Short mmCIF file of C-alpha atoms in Angstrom, two decimals:
data_model
loop_
_atom_site.label_atom_id
_atom_site.label_comp_id
_atom_site.label_asym_id
_atom_site.label_seq_id
_atom_site.Cartn_x
_atom_site.Cartn_y
_atom_site.Cartn_z
CA UNK A 1 -0.05 0.00 -0.16
CA UNK A 2 3.05 2.35 0.57
CA UNK A 3 4.86 1.68 -2.35
CA UNK A 4 5.33 4.78 -4.61
CA UNK A 5 3.80 7.01 -1.86
CA UNK A 6 5.39 10.49 -0.73
CA UNK A 7 5.68 10.05 3.35
CA UNK A 8 5.97 13.01 5.32
CA UNK A 9 7.36 12.23 8.48
CA UNK A 10 6.89 14.76 11.61
CA UNK A 11 9.24 14.32 14.49
CA UNK A 12 8.64 16.32 17.46
CA UNK A 13 10.23 16.69 20.95
CA UNK A 14 9.99 13.86 22.88
CA UNK A 15 12.01 10.78 24.03
CA UNK A 16 10.42 8.32 21.62
CA UNK A 17 12.07 10.40 18.53
CA UNK A 18 14.63 7.79 18.61
CA UNK A 19 11.96 5.49 17.14
CA UNK A 20 11.83 7.59 14.11
CA UNK A 21 15.21 5.88 12.86
CA UNK A 22 13.16 2.64 12.77
CA UNK A 23 10.02 4.23 11.33
CA UNK A 24 11.88 5.88 8.32
CA UNK A 25 13.73 2.50 7.65
CA UNK A 26 10.23 0.63 7.42
CA UNK A 27 8.40 3.40 5.54
CA UNK A 28 11.42 2.95 3.02
CA UNK A 29 11.42 -0.93 3.02
CA UNK A 30 7.59 -0.72 2.23
CA UNK A 31 8.40 1.47 -0.97
CA UNK A 32 7.68 4.57 0.35
CA UNK A 33 9.25 7.96 -0.46
CA UNK A 34 10.29 9.54 2.70
CA UNK A 35 11.18 13.43 3.73
CA UNK A 36 11.52 14.24 7.41
CA UNK A 37 10.30 17.75 9.14
CA UNK A 38 12.02 17.88 12.76
CA UNK A 39 11.22 20.40 15.62
CA UNK A 40 14.00 22.14 16.98
CA UNK A 41 13.67 20.40 20.39
CA UNK A 42 13.65 16.60 18.59
CA UNK A 43 17.12 17.49 17.22
CA UNK A 44 18.17 17.03 20.92
CA UNK A 45 16.93 13.44 21.07
CA UNK A 46 18.20 11.81 17.60
CA UNK A 47 20.43 14.00 14.72
CA UNK A 48 18.93 15.20 11.52
CA UNK A 49 21.82 13.18 9.96
CA UNK A 50 20.63 10.17 11.15
CA UNK A 51 17.40 10.45 9.84
CA UNK A 52 18.60 12.19 6.48
CA UNK A 53 20.67 9.04 6.07
CA UNK A 54 17.88 6.72 6.20
CA UNK A 55 15.71 8.70 4.21
CA UNK A 56 18.07 9.28 1.45
CA UNK A 57 16.59 13.28 1.69
CA UNK A 58 17.56 16.29 3.55
CA UNK A 59 15.67 16.80 6.88
CA UNK A 60 14.02 19.81 7.05
CA UNK A 61 14.23 21.95 10.48
CA UNK A 62 14.16 25.72 9.72
CA UNK A 63 12.14 27.85 7.55
CA UNK A 64 15.27 29.17 6.07
CA UNK A 65 19.35 28.40 6.43
CA UNK A 66 20.85 31.24 8.04
CA UNK A 67 24.44 30.78 6.54
CA UNK A 68 23.13 30.32 2.88
CA UNK A 69 19.64 32.10 3.23
CA UNK A 70 18.21 29.16 1.08
CA UNK A 71 14.61 29.12 1.98
CA UNK A 72 12.94 25.76 3.21
CA UNK A 73 9.20 26.29 1.49
CA UNK A 74 6.59 24.88 3.62
CA UNK A 75 4.07 24.81 1.14
CA UNK A 76 5.95 22.54 -1.65
CA UNK A 77 6.48 20.17 1.25
CA UNK A 78 2.91 20.16 2.13
CA UNK A 79 2.02 19.83 -1.34
CA UNK A 80 4.49 16.91 -1.71
CA UNK A 81 3.03 14.39 0.62
CA UNK A 82 0.41 11.54 0.08
CA UNK A 83 0.71 11.35 3.56
CA UNK A 84 1.96 13.10 6.50
CA UNK A 85 2.92 11.40 10.14
CA UNK A 86 3.58 13.09 13.03
CA UNK A 87 5.42 10.53 15.25
CA UNK A 88 5.89 11.13 17.79
CA UNK A 89 3.32 13.59 18.36
CA UNK A 90 4.41 15.34 21.67
CA UNK A 91 1.55 17.40 24.00
CA UNK A 92 3.15 20.72 23.28
CA UNK A 93 2.99 20.17 19.33
CA UNK A 94 -0.61 18.55 19.66
CA UNK A 95 -1.90 21.52 21.45
CA UNK A 96 0.24 23.90 18.59
CA UNK A 97 -1.86 22.01 15.71
CA UNK A 98 -5.17 21.98 17.43
CA UNK A 99 -4.95 25.33 18.27
CA UNK A 100 -3.33 26.46 14.55
CA UNK A 101 -0.15 27.93 16.32
CA UNK A 102 2.71 28.28 13.98
CA UNK A 103 6.21 28.81 15.47
CA UNK A 104 8.37 26.20 13.64
CA UNK A 105 8.53 24.53 10.36
CA UNK A 106 6.50 21.13 11.33
CA UNK A 107 3.71 23.04 12.37
CA UNK A 108 3.80 25.02 9.31
CA UNK A 109 3.87 22.02 7.15
CA UNK A 110 1.13 20.24 9.13
CA UNK A 111 -1.29 23.85 8.18
CA UNK A 112 -0.10 23.25 4.15
CA UNK A 113 -0.78 19.86 4.09
CA UNK A 114 -3.47 18.77 1.79
CA UNK A 115 -3.07 15.04 2.46
CA UNK A 116 -4.35 12.98 5.18
CA UNK A 117 -2.41 13.64 8.44
CA UNK A 118 -1.93 10.75 11.20
CA UNK A 119 -0.90 11.32 14.42
CA UNK A 120 1.35 9.38 17.00
CA UNK A 121 1.39 11.02 20.61
CA UNK A 122 3.67 10.23 22.75
CA UNK A 123 4.13 11.65 26.49
CA UNK A 124 3.99 10.69 30.19
CA UNK A 125 0.61 9.11 31.81
CA UNK A 126 -0.55 12.25 33.56
CA UNK A 127 0.06 14.24 30.53
CA UNK A 128 -1.82 11.96 28.50
CA UNK A 129 -4.60 11.65 30.79
CA UNK A 130 -4.83 15.29 30.98
CA UNK A 131 -8.31 17.24 30.24
CA UNK A 132 -6.16 19.81 27.71
CA UNK A 133 -4.48 16.98 26.17
CA UNK A 134 -7.66 15.03 25.50
CA UNK A 135 -9.58 18.02 23.87
CA UNK A 136 -6.57 18.72 21.65
CA UNK A 137 -6.72 15.13 20.38
CA UNK A 138 -10.93 15.58 19.80
CA UNK A 139 -10.01 18.76 18.05
CA UNK A 140 -7.38 17.37 15.87
CA UNK A 141 -9.95 14.46 15.20
CA UNK A 142 -13.01 16.94 14.60
CA UNK A 143 -10.13 18.23 11.93
CA UNK A 144 -10.03 15.09 10.36
CA UNK A 145 -6.60 14.31 11.29
CA UNK A 146 -6.42 10.41 12.23
CA UNK A 147 -4.99 9.22 15.63
CA UNK A 148 -2.59 6.48 16.14
CA UNK A 149 -3.62 5.29 19.53
CA UNK A 150 -0.37 5.32 21.62
CA UNK A 151 0.47 1.92 23.61
CA UNK A 152 0.70 1.04 27.61
CA UNK A 153 4.04 0.17 29.07
CA UNK A 154 6.86 1.48 30.86
CA UNK A 155 7.32 5.28 30.49
CA UNK A 156 10.24 7.96 30.29
CA UNK A 157 9.57 9.10 34.07
CA UNK A 158 9.47 5.30 35.18
CA UNK A 159 5.63 4.91 35.70
CA UNK A 160 3.66 2.29 33.84
CA UNK A 161 0.77 3.28 32.07
CA UNK A 162 -1.02 4.39 28.79
CA UNK A 163 1.26 7.42 26.69
CA UNK A 164 3.85 5.26 24.90
CA UNK A 165 3.84 6.17 21.62
CA UNK A 166 2.59 2.90 19.46
CA UNK A 167 5.77 0.87 18.10
CA UNK A 168 7.05 1.90 14.02
CA UNK A 169 6.17 -1.38 13.31
CA UNK A 170 2.15 -0.71 14.42
CA UNK A 171 2.56 2.61 12.70
CA UNK A 172 3.36 1.38 9.55
CA UNK A 173 0.73 -1.48 9.75
CA UNK A 174 -1.69 1.12 10.89
CA UNK A 175 -1.05 3.44 7.82
CA UNK A 176 -1.28 0.66 5.13
CA UNK A 177 -4.37 -1.02 6.76
CA UNK A 178 -5.98 2.81 6.49
CA UNK A 179 -4.89 3.61 2.96
CA UNK A 180 -5.97 0.07 1.87
CA UNK A 181 -9.41 0.56 3.13
CA UNK A 182 -10.00 3.93 1.21
CA UNK A 183 -8.82 2.78 -2.28
CA UNK A 184 -11.26 1.97 -4.73
CA UNK A 185 -10.42 -1.33 -6.11
CA UNK A 186 -9.25 -2.66 -2.75
CA UNK A 187 -10.20 -6.74 -3.20
CA UNK A 188 -10.77 -6.52 -6.97
CA UNK A 189 -8.58 -8.25 -9.15
CA UNK A 190 -7.94 -6.82 -12.44
CA UNK A 191 -6.23 -8.79 -15.15
CA UNK A 192 -4.23 -6.64 -17.97
CA UNK A 193 -2.31 -7.10 -21.16
CA UNK A 194 0.71 -5.14 -22.60
CA UNK A 195 2.81 -5.00 -25.06
CA UNK A 196 3.59 -6.67 -28.50
CA UNK A 197 3.15 -10.45 -29.52
CA UNK A 198 6.15 -11.77 -31.51
CA UNK A 199 5.23 -14.80 -33.93
CA UNK A 200 8.32 -16.72 -34.89
CA UNK A 201 9.30 -17.57 -38.57
CA UNK A 202 12.18 -19.71 -37.84
CA UNK A 203 14.39 -19.90 -34.73
CA UNK A 204 15.90 -16.35 -35.47
CA UNK A 205 13.62 -14.35 -37.06
CA UNK A 206 9.63 -13.23 -35.94
CA UNK A 207 6.57 -10.97 -36.99
CA UNK A 208 6.05 -8.22 -34.73
CA UNK A 209 4.66 -4.76 -34.13
CA UNK A 210 5.96 -1.05 -32.40
CA UNK A 211 4.46 -1.71 -29.48
CA UNK A 212 6.42 -0.49 -26.48
CA UNK A 213 4.07 -1.85 -23.53
CA UNK A 214 4.13 1.45 -21.77
CA UNK A 215 0.40 1.86 -21.84
CA UNK A 216 -0.45 -1.67 -20.30
CA UNK A 217 2.27 -0.78 -17.78
CA UNK A 218 1.07 2.40 -16.62
CA UNK A 219 -2.43 0.66 -16.38
CA UNK A 220 -1.18 -1.96 -14.34
CA UNK A 221 0.98 0.33 -12.08
CA UNK A 222 -2.24 2.87 -11.71
CA UNK A 223 -4.45 -0.05 -10.76
CA UNK A 224 -2.28 -1.31 -8.53
CA UNK A 225 -1.88 2.16 -6.53
CA UNK A 226 -5.95 2.19 -6.27
CA UNK A 227 -5.74 -1.17 -4.54
CA UNK A 228 -6.63 -4.06 -7.26
CA UNK A 229 -4.62 -7.16 -7.29
CA UNK A 230 -3.05 -6.79 -10.91
CA UNK A 231 -2.03 -9.63 -13.14
CA UNK A 232 -0.27 -8.35 -15.78
CA UNK A 233 0.33 -10.46 -19.06
CA UNK A 234 3.32 -8.83 -20.94
CA UNK A 235 4.69 -9.42 -24.36
CA UNK A 236 8.34 -8.72 -25.38
CA UNK A 237 8.79 -5.42 -23.58
CA UNK A 238 11.82 -3.78 -21.82
CA UNK A 239 9.05 -1.82 -19.67
CA UNK A 240 9.36 -2.70 -15.49
CA UNK A 241 6.21 -2.45 -13.17
CA UNK A 242 6.69 -0.03 -10.24
CA UNK A 243 4.53 -1.92 -7.83
CA UNK A 244 6.35 -5.45 -6.41
CA UNK A 245 2.51 -6.49 -5.55
CA UNK A 246 1.97 -7.10 -9.34
CA UNK A 247 2.01 -10.45 -10.67
CA UNK A 248 3.98 -10.42 -14.26
CA UNK A 249 3.34 -13.24 -16.50
CA UNK A 250 5.52 -12.90 -19.34
CA UNK A 251 4.73 -14.21 -22.84
CA UNK A 252 5.67 -14.51 -26.47
CA UNK A 253 3.05 -15.40 -28.89
CA UNK A 254 -0.35 -14.58 -29.00
CA UNK A 255 -0.90 -18.46 -28.39
CA UNK A 256 0.66 -17.69 -25.21
CA UNK A 257 -0.94 -14.80 -24.14
CA UNK A 258 -4.41 -16.59 -24.95
CA UNK A 259 -3.38 -18.94 -22.68
CA UNK A 260 -2.31 -16.83 -19.45
CA UNK A 261 -5.87 -14.51 -20.21
CA UNK A 262 -7.66 -17.61 -20.33
CA UNK A 263 -6.43 -19.07 -17.03
CA UNK A 264 -6.59 -15.75 -15.11
CA UNK A 265 -9.87 -14.34 -16.83
CA UNK A 266 -12.68 -16.09 -14.73
CA UNK A 267 -11.22 -14.69 -11.41
CA UNK A 268 -11.03 -11.14 -12.38
CA UNK A 269 -13.21 -8.77 -11.88
CA UNK A 270 -12.12 -6.27 -14.62
CA UNK A 271 -9.87 -7.09 -17.72
CA UNK A 272 -8.23 -4.28 -19.51
CA UNK A 273 -6.75 -6.04 -22.77
CA UNK A 274 -4.09 -2.89 -23.69
CA UNK A 275 -1.78 -5.40 -26.06
CA UNK A 276 -1.01 -5.04 -29.58
CA UNK A 277 -1.53 -9.04 -30.46
CA UNK A 278 -0.83 -10.02 -33.70
CA UNK A 279 -3.51 -10.77 -35.73
CA UNK A 280 -1.90 -13.09 -37.94
CA UNK A 281 0.86 -15.70 -37.02
CA UNK A 282 3.12 -17.72 -39.78
CA UNK A 283 1.37 -21.09 -40.63
CA UNK A 284 4.50 -23.26 -40.26
CA UNK A 285 7.37 -22.15 -38.56
CA UNK A 286 11.21 -23.41 -39.72
CA UNK A 287 12.91 -25.27 -37.36
CA UNK A 288 16.24 -24.23 -38.62
CA UNK A 289 17.43 -20.73 -39.80
CA UNK A 290 15.82 -20.13 -42.99
CA UNK A 291 18.91 -19.38 -45.45
CA UNK A 292 18.71 -16.00 -47.90
CA UNK A 293 18.92 -17.78 -51.52
CA UNK A 294 15.74 -16.29 -53.34
CA UNK A 295 15.19 -13.02 -54.35
CA UNK A 296 11.39 -13.60 -52.92
CA UNK A 297 10.29 -15.08 -50.09
CA UNK A 298 6.96 -15.71 -48.95
CA UNK A 299 5.30 -16.58 -45.79
CA UNK A 300 1.99 -18.19 -45.44
CA UNK A 301 0.09 -16.82 -42.58
CA UNK A 302 -3.29 -17.57 -40.24
CA UNK A 303 -5.36 -16.17 -38.03
CA UNK A 304 -4.43 -16.09 -34.24
CA UNK A 305 -7.57 -16.62 -32.10
CA UNK A 306 -8.75 -13.43 -31.35
CA UNK A 307 -8.26 -12.93 -27.50
CA UNK A 308 -10.47 -9.80 -27.23
CA UNK A 309 -13.39 -11.82 -29.02
CA UNK A 310 -12.74 -14.67 -26.82
CA UNK A 311 -12.86 -13.19 -23.61
CA UNK A 312 -15.83 -11.15 -24.45
CA UNK A 313 -17.69 -14.29 -25.38
CA UNK A 314 -16.87 -15.71 -21.79
CA UNK A 315 -17.98 -12.88 -19.71
CA UNK A 316 -19.82 -12.76 -16.95
CA UNK A 317 -22.39 -9.77 -16.23
CA UNK A 318 -20.32 -8.97 -12.89
CA UNK A 319 -17.15 -8.55 -14.89
CA UNK A 320 -15.85 -5.51 -17.18
CA UNK A 321 -13.98 -5.90 -20.13
CA UNK A 322 -12.06 -3.31 -21.62
CA UNK A 323 -10.30 -3.28 -25.28
CA UNK A 324 -8.05 -0.48 -26.98
CA UNK A 325 -8.65 0.39 -30.87
CA UNK A 326 -5.75 2.00 -32.38
CA UNK A 327 -6.87 3.09 -35.69
CA UNK A 328 -5.69 5.13 -38.59
CA UNK A 329 -9.02 5.96 -40.69
CA UNK A 330 -12.81 6.18 -39.82
CA UNK A 331 -11.67 5.67 -36.33
CA UNK A 332 -14.55 6.38 -34.34
CA UNK A 333 -17.08 3.85 -36.36
CA UNK A 334 -14.16 1.20 -36.52
CA UNK A 335 -14.11 1.49 -32.45
CA UNK A 336 -17.99 1.07 -31.89
CA UNK A 337 -17.84 -1.71 -34.28
CA UNK A 338 -15.32 -3.27 -32.21
CA UNK A 339 -17.09 -2.37 -28.83
CA UNK A 340 -20.46 -4.38 -29.84
CA UNK A 341 -18.52 -7.45 -31.74
CA UNK A 342 -16.52 -8.13 -28.69
CA UNK A 343 -18.58 -7.47 -26.10
CA UNK A 344 -17.01 -4.97 -24.58
CA UNK A 345 -17.66 -2.57 -21.50
CA UNK A 346 -15.53 0.33 -22.76
CA UNK A 347 -13.47 0.72 -25.74
CA UNK A 348 -10.16 2.94 -25.70
CA UNK A 349 -9.61 4.92 -28.84
CA UNK A 350 -6.55 6.40 -30.29
CA UNK A 351 -5.54 7.66 -33.60
CA UNK A 352 -2.20 7.39 -34.92
CA UNK A 353 -3.24 10.50 -36.74
CA UNK A 354 -3.12 12.40 -33.75
CA UNK A 355 0.64 13.93 -32.72
CA UNK A 356 1.85 12.42 -29.72
CA UNK A 357 0.03 9.24 -29.28
CA UNK A 358 0.32 5.77 -30.42
CA UNK A 359 3.49 3.50 -29.91
CA UNK A 360 6.46 4.19 -28.07
CA UNK A 361 5.30 7.56 -26.89
CA UNK A 362 5.25 8.75 -23.80
CA UNK A 363 2.17 10.91 -24.16
CA UNK A 364 -1.56 9.43 -25.75
CA UNK A 365 -4.76 10.95 -26.50
CA UNK A 366 -8.00 8.88 -26.11
CA UNK A 367 -11.79 8.79 -26.24
CA UNK A 368 -13.25 6.33 -24.16
CA UNK A 369 -16.66 4.87 -25.65
CA UNK A 370 -19.09 2.79 -23.56
CA UNK A 371 -21.97 0.19 -24.44
CA UNK A 372 -24.47 2.99 -24.63
CA UNK A 373 -22.42 4.78 -26.89
CA UNK A 374 -21.59 7.60 -24.59
CA UNK A 375 -17.76 9.08 -25.52
CA UNK A 376 -15.53 11.17 -23.45
CA UNK A 377 -12.69 12.85 -25.10
CA UNK A 378 -9.53 13.83 -23.42
CA UNK A 379 -6.80 16.18 -24.44
CA UNK A 380 -3.28 15.09 -25.33
CA UNK A 381 -1.70 13.59 -21.66
CA UNK A 382 1.01 11.49 -20.43
CA UNK A 383 0.30 7.88 -20.39
CA UNK A 384 0.04 8.21 -16.65
CA UNK A 385 -2.86 10.50 -16.92
CA UNK A 386 -4.43 8.59 -19.36
CA UNK A 387 -3.74 5.42 -17.03
CA UNK A 388 -5.92 7.22 -14.34
CA UNK A 389 -8.68 8.52 -16.54
CA UNK A 390 -9.20 4.72 -17.77
CA UNK A 391 -8.83 3.32 -14.01
CA UNK A 392 -11.73 5.90 -13.07
CA UNK A 393 -14.17 4.69 -15.40
CA UNK A 394 -13.36 1.32 -14.71
CA UNK A 395 -14.23 2.09 -11.40
CA UNK A 396 -17.21 3.68 -12.48
CA UNK A 397 -18.44 0.45 -14.06
CA UNK A 398 -17.39 -2.01 -11.61
CA UNK A 399 -20.01 0.12 -9.01
CA UNK A 400 -22.71 0.40 -10.95
#
């Protein structure tokens, strides 16, 4: 759940600040990008150098560097994070947060944050039980901030009781669980195909196409970021997924892609067929390399099995099937015909006539057409942004 996420970690002045080192390591291990903001008092408990080394990012402690005059923009930091965790959150820092007081960089970043904010209190038993602290926590929760409850145990004072900051492992587990339950595709399985297929002529040569797989991989990554369990069937491509959670099945030919799709389609809630599958394959594959002897060389081709049509014939009412149409002429009509013939719920149309769209490019320009022939046309965007648009449409179809 944290893979690729930008996490702001705020560290305030508490003996529990030493746990921030372990927390940073766990967040990095989970695949997150971490930036640390510290209050001046917290640097008495753990050094910025330690957290900078572990996070692989500079640690932010003040508004500007008095030696260089360089400004540390709290607004930019607040906009950067996908989530902010304040751990430990001391009684003093929580009081400032609850009342909008800004006398250090951490509270300024907190007030600038557009993302969910989690706070893990750490203090002695009597401070934790004090009415002022309880009121401040209630106020923070009324703002939408999320409390990570402290545990009970031996405290710095020697007392035993509530107020001990949650352990770093508990904080990471809490964060992952909270993010996961809010994602639109959690507990949904989505099958995605990407890239070209290569149809062998002999052990050396093949028939292929120019698909890079970029669009399909962008879709797989976006689906994973939205909580889906993704199975990615990939033809020959150099592309790599950002998410380790994606189950990747590498194939070469259209026949191999068909087998992989059939094996996984029945258990999928949705299937997005983005691969550029060969329509024809050699009828006979030479066992040895064909030598160049004649001036002309003919290859007999036969049709491959139409994977999209096959899945469309097997599709249940509770499944969503999405196809792609890359056209060069009469684009919209060809896309609608494909939508109907192959029993699709949505088709993604793009045209090679649009500059910046199509194979190998990092951008794409698409039109989405659904069963009711409702059309949504988007401007030229990055393929990551196009993937987000398609995923939103899939979520909408799954919720109908």
